[in-house]
XYZ file of C-alpha atoms in Angstrom:
742
model
C 0.000 0.000 0.000
C 1.353 3.398 -0.905
C 1.925 5.984 1.762
C -0.507 8.796 2.239
C 0.642 12.269 1.192
C 2.547 14.225 3.809
C -0.173 16.447 5.234
C 2.377 18.249 7.381
C 4.021 19.730 4.317
C 3.773 23.488 4.027
C 1.945 24.526 0.873
C 1.520 28.057 -0.381
C -2.008 29.517 -0.246
C -3.826 29.234 -3.535
C -6.034 31.571 -5.479
C -9.565 31.947 -4.182
C -10.844 31.431 -7.726
C -12.390 27.961 -7.550
C -13.032 27.310 -11.235
C -9.351 26.873 -12.101
C -9.207 23.259 -10.903
C -6.994 23.977 -7.913
C -7.837 23.645 -4.249
C -6.765 26.387 -1.880
C -5.997 26.234 1.803
C -8.870 27.634 3.843
C -6.643 29.546 6.223
C -9.341 31.644 7.875
C -11.554 28.601 8.224
C -8.651 26.671 9.714
C -8.116 29.277 12.426
C -11.817 29.251 13.253
C -11.896 25.454 13.373
C -8.887 25.161 15.705
C -10.005 27.777 18.184
C -7.731 30.243 19.946
C -4.352 29.489 21.470
C -5.829 30.081 24.927
C -8.579 27.562 24.194
C -6.079 24.922 23.140
C -3.879 25.499 26.166
C -6.515 24.198 28.551
C -7.292 21.051 26.566
C -5.317 17.829 26.653
C -5.826 17.022 22.985
C -6.471 19.222 19.925
C -9.899 19.005 18.283
C -11.411 20.621 15.226
C -14.891 22.029 15.717
C -17.488 19.677 14.278
C -19.709 22.365 12.746
C -16.815 24.185 11.124
C -15.297 20.948 9.872
C -18.611 20.083 8.246
C -18.698 23.501 6.579
C -15.234 22.791 5.152
C -16.703 19.610 3.668
C -19.443 21.730 2.117
C -16.649 23.868 0.697
C -15.067 20.789 -0.894
C -18.383 19.990 -2.564
C -18.602 23.594 -3.734
C -15.112 23.286 -5.212
C -16.450 20.628 -7.586
C -19.040 23.128 -8.809
C -16.265 25.598 -9.543
C -13.901 23.100 -11.158
C -14.152 23.627 -14.918
C -12.704 20.163 -15.524
C -16.164 18.847 -14.632
C -18.889 18.930 -17.326
C -21.077 22.010 -17.006
C -24.299 20.224 -15.989
C -22.376 18.211 -13.393
C -21.105 21.497 -11.972
C -24.706 22.667 -11.664
C -25.543 19.420 -9.906
C -22.816 20.125 -7.341
C -24.237 23.633 -6.884
C -27.666 22.223 -6.046
C -26.148 19.617 -3.718
C -24.259 22.337 -1.868
C -27.425 24.434 -1.547
C -29.381 21.472 -0.151
C -26.565 20.645 2.266
C -26.537 24.185 3.608
C -30.321 24.121 4.024
C -30.095 20.979 6.163
C -27.187 22.421 8.145
C -29.384 25.328 9.209
C -32.464 23.151 9.755
C -30.613 20.815 12.125
C -27.207 21.988 13.325
C -27.753 25.759 13.522
C -31.236 25.172 14.916
C -29.754 23.014 17.674
C -27.119 25.591 18.592
C -29.767 28.326 18.730
C -31.856 26.200 21.086
C -28.860 25.743 23.382
C -28.226 29.486 23.440
C -31.877 30.296 24.151
C -31.973 27.682 26.908
C -28.918 29.238 28.557
C -26.926 26.003 28.501
C -23.315 26.492 29.524
C -21.985 23.481 27.607
C -18.935 23.787 25.379
C -17.809 21.782 22.373
C -14.673 19.584 22.560
C -12.674 22.428 21.016
C -13.721 24.721 23.874
C -16.412 26.889 22.267
C -19.751 27.932 23.660
C -22.845 27.539 21.495
C -22.880 31.292 20.838
C -19.244 31.210 19.721
C -19.979 28.315 17.390
C -22.907 30.215 15.879
C -20.727 33.259 15.271
C -17.916 31.234 13.697
C -20.351 29.266 11.553
C -21.969 32.474 10.299
C -18.590 33.876 9.316
C -17.752 30.780 7.267
C -21.238 30.528 5.753
C -20.991 34.110 4.516
C -17.777 33.198 2.698
C -19.301 30.067 1.191
C -22.475 31.852 0.093
C -20.439 34.541 -1.651
C -18.368 31.878 -3.371
C -21.526 29.989 -4.295
C -22.940 33.067 -6.009
C -19.671 33.770 -7.838
C -19.491 30.206 -9.136
C -23.088 30.410 -10.335
C -22.252 33.595 -12.247
C -19.317 31.789 -13.869
C -21.500 28.796 -14.748
C -24.163 31.053 -16.289
C -21.556 32.352 -18.708
C -20.523 28.801 -19.557
C -24.171 27.823 -20.087
C -24.610 30.679 -22.524
C -21.755 29.234 -24.552
C -23.681 25.955 -24.664
C -26.910 27.670 -25.841
C -28.613 27.350 -22.455
C -29.754 30.415 -20.599
C -31.755 31.720 -17.673
C -32.800 35.114 -18.957
C -34.184 38.090 -17.082
C -37.842 38.814 -17.663
C -37.067 42.407 -18.631
C -34.733 41.224 -21.408
C -37.429 39.350 -23.362
C -40.173 41.907 -24.127
C -41.339 39.872 -27.125
C -42.459 37.138 -24.718
C -44.221 39.363 -22.179
C -47.706 39.000 -23.662
C -47.459 35.208 -23.832
C -46.019 35.006 -20.331
C -48.777 37.250 -18.970
C -51.336 34.881 -20.432
C -49.515 31.909 -18.891
C -49.531 33.780 -15.604
C -53.307 34.239 -15.839
C -53.929 30.621 -16.862
C -51.351 28.652 -14.868
C -49.999 30.755 -11.995
C -52.566 33.295 -10.821
C -55.132 30.676 -9.653
C -52.687 29.156 -7.131
C -51.390 32.413 -5.645
C -52.583 33.801 -2.314
C -51.391 37.313 -1.446
C -51.325 37.883 2.310
C -51.393 41.418 3.698
C -49.634 42.422 6.915
C -51.489 45.075 8.932
C -53.398 45.327 12.230
C -56.188 43.237 10.744
C -53.845 40.702 9.159
C -51.117 39.341 11.469
C -47.723 38.343 10.100
C -48.407 35.242 8.002
C -47.003 31.777 8.508
C -44.175 31.238 6.026
C -43.288 27.623 5.301
C -39.708 26.448 5.458
C -37.495 26.605 2.377
C -40.225 28.299 0.339
C -39.574 31.378 -1.765
C -41.701 34.431 -1.096
C -42.033 37.919 -2.516
C -42.224 40.864 -0.122
C -44.382 43.526 -1.766
C -44.506 47.184 -0.764
C -47.826 48.835 -1.727
C -49.519 52.234 -1.673
C -53.219 52.987 -1.906
C -53.477 55.873 -4.421
C -56.837 56.939 -2.960
C -55.743 57.244 0.669
C -51.995 57.507 0.268
C -51.537 54.781 2.910
C -48.688 52.323 2.490
C -49.013 48.585 2.966
C -46.996 45.388 2.987
C -47.899 41.943 1.650
C -46.292 38.595 1.072
C -46.809 36.361 -1.969
C -45.573 32.777 -1.817
C -43.896 31.424 -4.943
C -45.762 28.115 -5.421
C -43.560 25.071 -4.892
C -45.997 22.957 -6.915
C -44.972 24.826 -10.082
C -41.601 24.541 -11.837
C -39.092 27.196 -10.836
C -38.084 27.744 -14.458
C -40.457 28.418 -17.368
C -39.107 27.626 -20.826
C -39.712 30.485 -23.278
C -37.582 29.094 -26.096
C -35.689 25.804 -26.403
C -33.252 25.745 -23.477
C -34.012 29.378 -22.566
C -35.747 29.876 -19.242
C -37.194 32.633 -17.101
C -37.689 32.392 -13.341
C -41.198 31.820 -12.026
C -40.678 34.490 -9.372
C -39.853 37.069 -12.029
C -43.048 36.223 -13.926
C -45.040 36.757 -10.732
C -43.256 40.022 -9.951
C -43.982 41.337 -13.445
C -47.695 40.686 -12.973
C -48.244 41.841 -9.400
C -50.663 44.463 -10.709
C -53.149 41.659 -11.366
C -52.824 40.450 -7.773
C -53.107 43.897 -6.209
C -55.659 45.562 -8.419
C -55.977 49.304 -7.831
C -52.811 49.477 -5.717
C -49.504 51.049 -6.609
C -46.569 48.600 -6.466
C -43.730 50.406 -4.696
C -41.241 47.563 -4.405
C -40.915 43.811 -4.517
C -38.100 41.634 -3.230
C -37.548 37.903 -2.996
C -36.801 36.171 0.319
C -36.623 32.672 1.767
C -37.098 31.320 5.290
C -35.508 28.262 6.904
C -37.044 26.651 9.995
C -35.938 24.170 12.641
C -36.680 20.710 11.208
C -35.451 18.478 14.031
C -38.013 16.238 15.678
C -38.425 16.329 19.452
C -40.172 13.126 20.513
C -40.518 11.953 24.095
C -40.408 8.267 23.210
C -40.633 7.121 26.816
C -43.947 8.934 27.187
C -45.444 7.998 23.810
C -48.128 5.320 23.883
C -47.917 4.930 20.103
C -44.609 5.884 18.473
C -46.125 6.039 14.994
C -48.822 8.477 16.086
C -46.308 10.514 18.088
C -44.066 10.940 15.056
C -46.987 11.849 12.808
C -47.996 14.535 15.287
C -44.426 15.822 15.530
C -44.198 15.950 11.727
C -47.233 18.211 11.723
C -45.578 20.422 14.339
C -42.305 20.506 12.391
C -43.979 22.638 9.736
C -44.193 25.354 12.381
C -40.654 25.034 13.721
C -38.800 28.133 14.860
C -37.316 30.223 12.048
C -33.509 30.011 11.963
C -32.470 31.807 8.770
C -33.699 34.554 6.452
C -32.210 34.804 2.954
C -32.886 38.010 1.050
C -31.985 39.659 -2.214
C -29.244 42.248 -1.855
C -31.607 44.883 -3.230
C -34.030 44.544 -0.313
C -34.153 47.765 1.760
C -33.210 47.555 5.415
C -36.722 48.591 6.479
C -38.307 45.696 4.575
C -35.774 43.270 5.993
C -36.549 44.507 9.505
C -40.265 43.813 8.980
C -39.429 40.230 8.051
C -36.905 39.704 10.846
C -39.335 41.063 13.430
C -42.210 38.951 12.133
C -40.054 35.822 12.161
C -38.481 36.461 15.562
C -34.974 36.671 14.113
C -32.032 39.010 14.599
C -29.693 40.725 12.172
C -27.168 37.880 12.375
C -29.806 35.470 11.089
C -30.140 37.317 7.765
C -28.059 36.466 4.698
C -27.866 38.689 1.630
C -27.647 36.689 -1.582
C -26.090 38.081 -4.726
C -27.905 36.754 -7.789
C -30.422 33.924 -7.808
C -31.996 32.899 -4.509
C -32.361 29.158 -3.834
C -30.118 27.427 -6.331
C -31.783 24.069 -5.625
C -34.152 25.191 -8.384
C -31.359 24.606 -10.884
C -32.073 20.870 -10.884
C -34.247 21.542 -13.943
C -31.127 22.664 -15.781
C -28.987 19.798 -14.485
C -31.631 17.336 -15.732
C -31.686 18.678 -19.306
C -31.228 16.106 -22.042
C -27.755 17.277 -23.024
C -25.451 14.245 -22.717
C -22.650 16.317 -24.256
C -22.665 18.443 -21.092
C -22.701 15.572 -18.582
C -20.355 12.865 -17.413
C -20.631 9.636 -19.314
C -23.311 7.603 -17.512
C -22.073 4.575 -15.613
C -23.875 1.250 -15.859
C -23.014 -0.934 -12.853
C -21.692 -4.356 -13.766
C -23.089 -7.654 -12.560
C -20.671 -9.353 -10.139
C -18.946 -12.174 -12.023
C -20.207 -14.829 -9.620
C -23.789 -13.638 -10.190
C -23.599 -13.467 -13.978
C -26.671 -15.308 -15.346
C -26.029 -18.431 -17.457
C -28.297 -16.851 -20.080
C -30.773 -13.983 -20.288
C -33.764 -16.148 -19.404
C -32.086 -18.003 -16.549
C -31.007 -15.664 -13.711
C -28.116 -16.638 -11.491
C -28.728 -18.580 -8.285
C -27.620 -16.152 -5.578
C -27.942 -18.739 -2.818
C -25.651 -21.158 -4.672
C -23.083 -18.408 -5.178
C -23.122 -17.534 -1.474
C -22.811 -21.192 -0.468
C -19.542 -21.372 -2.411
C -18.019 -18.645 -0.244
C -18.801 -15.142 0.990
C -19.533 -12.540 -1.675
C -18.480 -8.908 -1.283
C -20.270 -6.431 -3.555
C -19.135 -2.862 -4.155
C -21.746 -0.361 -5.299
C -22.160 1.528 -7.598
C -19.390 -0.242 -9.493
C -21.283 -3.513 -9.093
C -25.016 -3.617 -9.584
C -27.300 -3.334 -6.568
C -30.140 -4.672 -8.725
C -28.205 -7.751 -9.840
C -26.983 -8.549 -6.326
C -29.048 -7.297 -3.380
C -32.359 -6.854 -5.189
C -31.821 -10.230 -6.852
C -31.085 -11.797 -3.439
C -34.427 -10.544 -2.085
C -36.396 -11.372 -5.240
C -35.059 -14.925 -5.320
C -35.988 -15.354 -1.663
C -39.537 -14.214 -2.449
C -39.938 -16.656 -5.349
C -38.183 -19.627 -3.736
C -40.727 -22.005 -2.124
C -38.000 -23.259 0.227
C -37.547 -19.829 1.803
C -39.533 -19.578 5.026
C -38.571 -16.216 6.491
C -37.244 -12.845 5.360
C -36.208 -10.216 7.916
C -34.841 -6.783 7.073
C -34.076 -3.357 8.506
C -35.207 -0.371 6.423
C -33.742 3.054 7.164
C -34.107 4.847 3.839
C -35.412 3.485 0.560
C -36.679 4.869 -2.727
C -40.178 6.172 -3.376
C -41.013 3.283 -5.709
C -38.938 0.764 -3.796
C -38.714 -2.650 -5.497
C -37.271 -3.943 -2.219
C -40.476 -3.125 -0.351
C -42.623 -4.377 -3.218
C -40.809 -7.714 -3.011
C -41.347 -7.866 0.750
C -45.053 -7.223 0.188
C -45.135 -10.051 -2.370
C -43.420 -12.368 0.091
C -45.952 -11.579 2.820
C -48.838 -12.111 0.416
C -47.379 -15.519 -0.472
C -47.489 -16.559 3.146
C -43.825 -16.257 4.031
C -42.942 -14.835 7.415
C -41.792 -11.301 6.701
C -40.403 -9.116 9.470
C -39.392 -5.550 8.715
C -37.975 -3.000 11.100
C -38.932 0.319 9.523
C -37.055 3.193 11.124
C -39.713 5.893 11.163
C -37.298 8.332 12.822
C -34.980 8.502 9.775
C -34.591 12.257 9.324
C -36.554 13.705 6.377
C -37.734 10.198 5.428
C -40.209 9.823 8.288
C -43.338 10.312 6.192
C -42.203 8.006 3.381
C -41.264 5.296 5.885
C -44.646 5.571 7.604
C -46.338 4.994 4.238
C -44.213 1.906 3.576
C -44.802 0.586 7.088
C -48.563 0.736 6.608
C -48.407 -0.948 3.202
C -46.285 -3.749 4.632
C -48.686 -4.228 7.532
C -51.648 -4.359 5.158
C -49.890 -7.135 3.222
C -49.447 -9.187 6.389
C -45.834 -8.423 7.251
C -44.761 -8.005 10.856
C -43.634 -4.383 11.139
C -41.793 -2.935 14.115
C -40.415 0.540 14.641
C -37.298 -0.171 16.646
C -36.176 0.406 20.194
C -37.217 3.295 22.406
C -34.546 5.974 22.445
C -32.506 4.421 19.632
C -32.520 4.771 15.864
C -31.958 1.531 13.999
C -29.352 2.473 11.415
C -27.893 -0.992 10.766
C -28.251 -2.465 7.260
C -29.001 -6.148 7.721
C -31.150 -8.766 6.031
C -31.775 -12.390 7.012
C -33.213 -15.117 4.780
C -34.034 -18.510 6.312
C -34.181 -21.332 3.764
C -35.053 -25.011 4.110
C -32.201 -27.132 2.741
C -32.049 -30.894 3.073
C -33.110 -31.910 6.564
C -32.409 -28.543 8.146
C -32.395 -24.784 7.758
C -29.694 -22.506 6.387
C -29.475 -18.790 7.133
C -28.286 -16.328 4.495
C -27.417 -12.780 5.485
C -26.611 -9.454 3.917
C -24.769 -6.887 6.041
C -24.007 -3.595 4.385
C -22.758 -0.064 4.748
C -25.569 1.578 2.768
C -29.336 1.713 2.579
C -31.610 -0.657 0.700
C -32.205 2.036 -1.883
C -31.618 1.247 -5.567
C -31.482 4.940 -6.504
C -28.764 5.996 -4.083
C -26.954 2.704 -4.785
C -26.125 4.191 -8.198
C -24.682 7.343 -6.627
C -23.155 6.280 -3.287
C -20.163 4.009 -2.808
C -21.107 1.203 -0.434
C -20.055 -2.321 0.427
C -22.237 -5.306 1.184
C -21.334 -8.772 2.436
C -23.475 -11.754 1.447
C -22.750 -14.828 3.553
C -24.200 -18.031 4.941
C -21.597 -18.515 7.675
C -23.450 -20.111 10.608
C -22.064 -17.693 13.212
C -23.153 -14.665 11.206
C -26.576 -16.187 10.626
C -26.945 -16.814 14.352
C -25.800 -13.273 15.170
C -28.234 -11.626 12.764
C -31.038 -13.827 14.107
C -30.212 -12.696 17.639
C -30.024 -9.068 16.512
C -33.537 -9.235 15.091
C -34.741 -10.773 18.348
C -33.328 -7.717 20.122
C -35.051 -5.396 17.662
C -38.443 -7.085 17.586
C -38.767 -8.739 20.977
C -37.646 -8.243 24.543
C -34.195 -9.794 24.209
C -31.496 -7.797 25.991
C -28.556 -9.595 24.399
C -25.511 -7.329 24.325
C -22.733 -9.561 22.999
C -22.561 -11.425 19.717
C -20.317 -14.067 18.223
C -18.900 -12.055 15.320
C -20.983 -8.909 14.887
C -20.057 -5.683 16.629
C -23.313 -4.005 17.614
C -23.970 -0.501 18.936
C -24.826 0.762 21.444
C -23.453 -2.263 23.316
C -20.129 -3.586 22.003
C -19.147 -1.371 19.088
C -17.354 1.433 20.906
C -15.614 -0.811 23.422
C -14.418 -3.197 20.718
C -13.080 -0.373 18.550
C -11.080 0.951 21.496
C -9.803 -2.573 22.232
C -8.697 -2.996 18.619
C -6.822 0.317 18.743
C -5.144 -0.679 22.009
C -4.151 -3.995 20.429
C -2.336 -2.127 17.640
C -0.530 -0.032 20.248
C 0.577 -3.232 21.985
C 1.804 -4.700 18.673
C 3.813 -1.557 17.951
C 5.381 -1.670 21.412
C 6.995 -5.044 20.678
C 7.940 -4.318 17.063
C 5.106 -6.169 15.365
C 3.236 -4.817 12.349
C 0.832 -2.138 13.571
C -1.375 0.061 11.453
C -4.942 1.399 11.501
C -7.142 2.512 8.607
C -10.613 3.963 9.113
C -12.813 5.055 6.236
C -16.060 6.716 7.225
C -18.402 9.625 6.702
C -17.517 11.445 9.908
C -14.997 11.189 12.759
C -16.136 13.365 15.658
C -16.415 11.001 18.647
C -13.998 12.268 21.283
C -13.029 8.925 22.915
C -12.360 7.422 19.471
C -10.212 10.397 18.472
C -8.312 10.193 21.767
C -7.640 6.511 21.112
C -6.216 7.296 17.672
C -4.027 10.004 19.220
C -2.708 7.408 21.688
C -2.042 5.048 18.802
C -0.041 7.715 16.994
C 1.981 8.407 20.131
C 2.585 4.666 20.419
C 4.119 4.516 16.955
C 1.094 3.199 15.065
C 0.583 4.566 11.571
C -3.028 5.737 11.147
C -4.798 6.620 7.893
C -8.199 8.296 8.148
C -10.432 8.722 5.093
C -13.282 10.958 6.270
C -15.701 12.271 3.675
C -17.350 14.959 5.799
C -16.667 16.222 9.337
C -13.401 15.268 11.022
C -12.543 16.631 14.470
C -9.167 14.887 14.623
C -6.197 17.156 13.905
C -3.352 15.243 12.216
C 0.339 15.998 12.077
C 0.615 17.672 15.486
C 4.059 17.028 16.952
C 3.955 14.641 19.871
C 0.234 13.996 19.462
C -0.698 12.943 15.932
C 2.582 12.812 13.994
C 1.694 9.384 12.607
C -1.850 10.231 11.491
C -2.818 11.290 7.959
C -6.347 12.438 7.129
C -7.834 12.751 3.681
C -11.253 13.251 2.116
C -12.495 12.219 -1.309
C -15.216 14.212 -3.061
C -16.148 13.433 -6.634
C -18.662 11.897 -8.976
C -19.852 9.359 -6.404
C -20.569 10.082 -2.744
C -18.216 8.073 -0.535
C -20.484 6.306 1.954
C -18.856 2.995 2.931
C -17.508 2.509 6.447
C -14.376 0.390 6.759
C -12.019 -0.390 9.634
C -8.654 -2.043 9.106
C -6.116 -3.253 11.684
C -2.692 -4.750 10.828
C -2.832 -6.931 13.957
C 0.806 -8.009 13.912
C 0.562 -9.229 10.310
C -2.858 -10.914 10.609
C -4.863 -8.062 9.084
C -8.499 -7.681 10.113
C -11.129 -5.773 8.126
C -14.580 -4.699 9.270
C -17.402 -3.095 7.293
C -20.766 -1.806 8.455
C -23.119 1.065 9.079
C -21.376 3.020 11.845
C -19.459 6.258 11.697
C -17.287 7.245 14.647
C -19.803 9.698 16.070
C -21.307 9.608 19.529
C -24.792 9.296 18.018
C -23.782 6.161 16.091
C -21.956 4.566 18.978
C -24.352 5.494 21.795
C -27.800 6.305 20.378
C -28.213 4.032 17.379
C -28.383 0.354 16.595
C -25.419 -0.210 14.285
C -23.707 -3.352 13.028
C -20.123 -3.881 11.873
C -19.063 -7.277 10.561
C -15.582 -8.804 10.286
C -14.732 -9.790 6.718
C -13.210 -13.254 6.881
C -13.156 -14.468 3.277
C -9.672 -14.099 1.797
C -10.727 -12.701 -1.578
C -13.128 -10.252 0.066
C -10.444 -9.013 2.457
C -8.011 -8.561 -0.405
C -10.619 -6.549 -2.338
C -11.156 -4.213 0.608
C -7.414 -3.727 0.939
C -7.211 -2.907 -2.753
C -10.075 -0.394 -2.460
C -8.312 1.360 0.418
C -5.007 1.358 -1.452
C -6.690 2.901 -4.500
C -8.267 5.608 -2.352
C -4.926 6.478 -0.774
C -3.331 6.669 -4.228
C -5.993 9.043 -5.570
C -4.625 12.486 -6.394
C -7.496 13.820 -8.496
C -10.474 13.815 -6.113
C -8.788 13.818 -2.717
C -7.984 16.481 -0.144
C -5.514 16.287 2.751
C -6.008 17.809 6.191
C -3.006 19.634 7.616
C -1.912 20.319 11.203
C -3.243 23.877 10.841
C -6.749 22.428 10.224
C -6.727 23.533 6.586
C -7.752 21.260 3.736
C -5.763 21.244 0.499
C -6.119 19.205 -2.632
C -3.578 16.418 -2.872
C -2.710 17.455 -6.430
C -1.768 20.908 -5.126
C 0.443 19.417 -2.417
C 2.063 17.201 -5.051
C 2.606 20.209 -7.323
C 1.023 18.760 -10.465
C -2.464 17.910 -11.771
C -3.885 14.672 -10.486
C -3.704 11.586 -12.684
C -5.377 8.929 -10.524
C -9.154 9.299 -10.077
C -10.339 6.649 -7.621
C -13.820 6.493 -9.115
C -12.518 5.991 -12.645
C -9.947 3.410 -11.515
C -12.619 1.382 -9.733
C -14.960 1.638 -12.730
C -12.299 0.238 -15.028
C -11.506 -2.492 -12.521
C -15.203 -3.440 -12.403
C -15.342 -3.661 -16.197
C -12.241 -5.853 -16.224
C -13.821 -8.179 -13.662
C -16.585 -9.078 -16.131
C -14.267 -10.051 -18.988
C -15.306 -13.633 -18.310
C -17.601 -14.858 -15.587
C -15.234 -17.730 -14.847
C -12.195 -15.534 -14.180
C -13.334 -12.694 -11.931
C -10.898 -9.950 -10.971
C -8.443 -11.099 -8.334
C -6.709 -8.458 -6.215
C -2.933 -8.466 -6.335
C -1.241 -10.738 -3.843
C -0.726 -9.179 -0.450
C -3.000 -6.239 -1.104
C -5.290 -7.105 1.801
C -2.416 -6.675 4.248
C -1.934 -3.514 6.280
C 1.830 -3.740 6.458
C 2.864 -0.266 7.678
C 6.011 -0.533 5.551
C 3.919 -0.627 2.356
């Protein structure tokens, strides 16, 4: 395995212009993330603030929007992803910090900041990101014009005004509801993430001024096409026809704004008689959550902004001026245009060689393939449909299958997985589904699926009180010979065929008896009154996962102390759990080499002399969203790999049901080692975290453009694996090892 880049190297600051394909050090953000020298002096270990680290991840996503090496419509897609990410950050993280401030809680974050200090630092970084976001959009608009795509201003297309006015009358006017604000009309409720127009009015008969709000309907498209691939904004059409809404009034001004509200659910599960009903009631209340952000056009006068802030119960620091278009999530219409010349070449996942059908009319026998030996599948390079969906579908159609049990955290709106479970229940098989109805922003969809499953005769449970069930496990019990055999799937990602084409995830299919027994016991914990806390092979949160991780780290420290091979690799979405970070610091001090691949937030600070000299941290952001969770331990030369659903966050380790599984098949372990090696060799999509808490692109540190794109390398490797079904790709010898000398 190649060494990670030296993140302690000093690199010169780069240009702030993001569209040149270079990543710059976020020096100001780094100082904010680390905290002050006085703060650090009173702490034993250094930590990066979680909220600020997450905002740096958002900045890495935004970089992709500004990178002109990406196709133009892919850049727009990154813009919309960034906008959605920032919305959720305010709905959940900023909302939580505001609640702590209002409650007068004196708690501090691991990096020594109060909630108020975190809010102030987050605002400072958000202002920078929002400005950059707007600048990148302006750059992309120019590039779109060169590709004969445009979002034009209403005023610039007078020849279309008559037709657009008629469309306004026919299609828009009937769904608009202007709401006045005066002593007889209190400040209206404004739904979260909706666009609104603030309208200043004057009655020409009395001379009295007035104020009204018009909601831009979310049920209508944001962009109206006036010519092929030429669009005008819905809000501009409404603004141009306000005279029809306010007949007899003089329109003094009109300005666009957008409100964000607290979207976190607050459920007292211990007091709820019916969890489903309690969540449905809380979902209704969530619509009226406290306002946390006001976005306004830069042209809005201070007086108008003050009316909105006062009506929403917000302060000046909760307002954000936006240059250009408000709410860039509306650009999905542009990103979805049928212009393949402006998009990345679409990827078609391959069928794993061992699951290749003998012929088109005779699908592969998944159970037979698993009986041969464990099967590791890697999405989206390998097909979710041809592996996991096929596994479930075969179980439904097989008369020898007696039972199917599954956890569902997030799935697609037209989920074939759920449809297959419904078919199985209707055929009389025992179907047990744990539907996590507390999965954030998927609560309503999961409630719908839960009811459909119940109506089909499936046993549906909603998990354990006080815990979210985030594990990705499936159990199939099949009659074979004179007994029963248990087949399991344990994965890192959701049972969602749509995200399986976009997220990188691993899944293990196995019929090892110990794993089958463990998954059976886990479902008994989830559905019954079993209080089992230890398992044969599985590591399960909130019981054994944290303690076992710490034991495995300590074991590497012990190996290093006597000169044995010692190395740790963790790949995850987030690393913010303080005890886990402290353990990795101890490992570094004990001479253990540690590689961290963290897609999003990382509170560990690498490269600090005497603390984390032996730790390297990197993040990969590109065409696919890195979602798999992997642990690797050299273990004195007997390398161990684990995959599963858990990030190293206190919520995953203490407040969720998570499952990590050891990978014991030799070929599967070698494949994981090869995946990790490829990620550490990537210099096109990866960023390195330095001891000053700044992120820089690896290609900038190396001083030349990147040549190894992990996503492209793994795509080509997947294609090569299907050359013949009888000779699947074999990882190079020794790749599965974590020899620190590699």
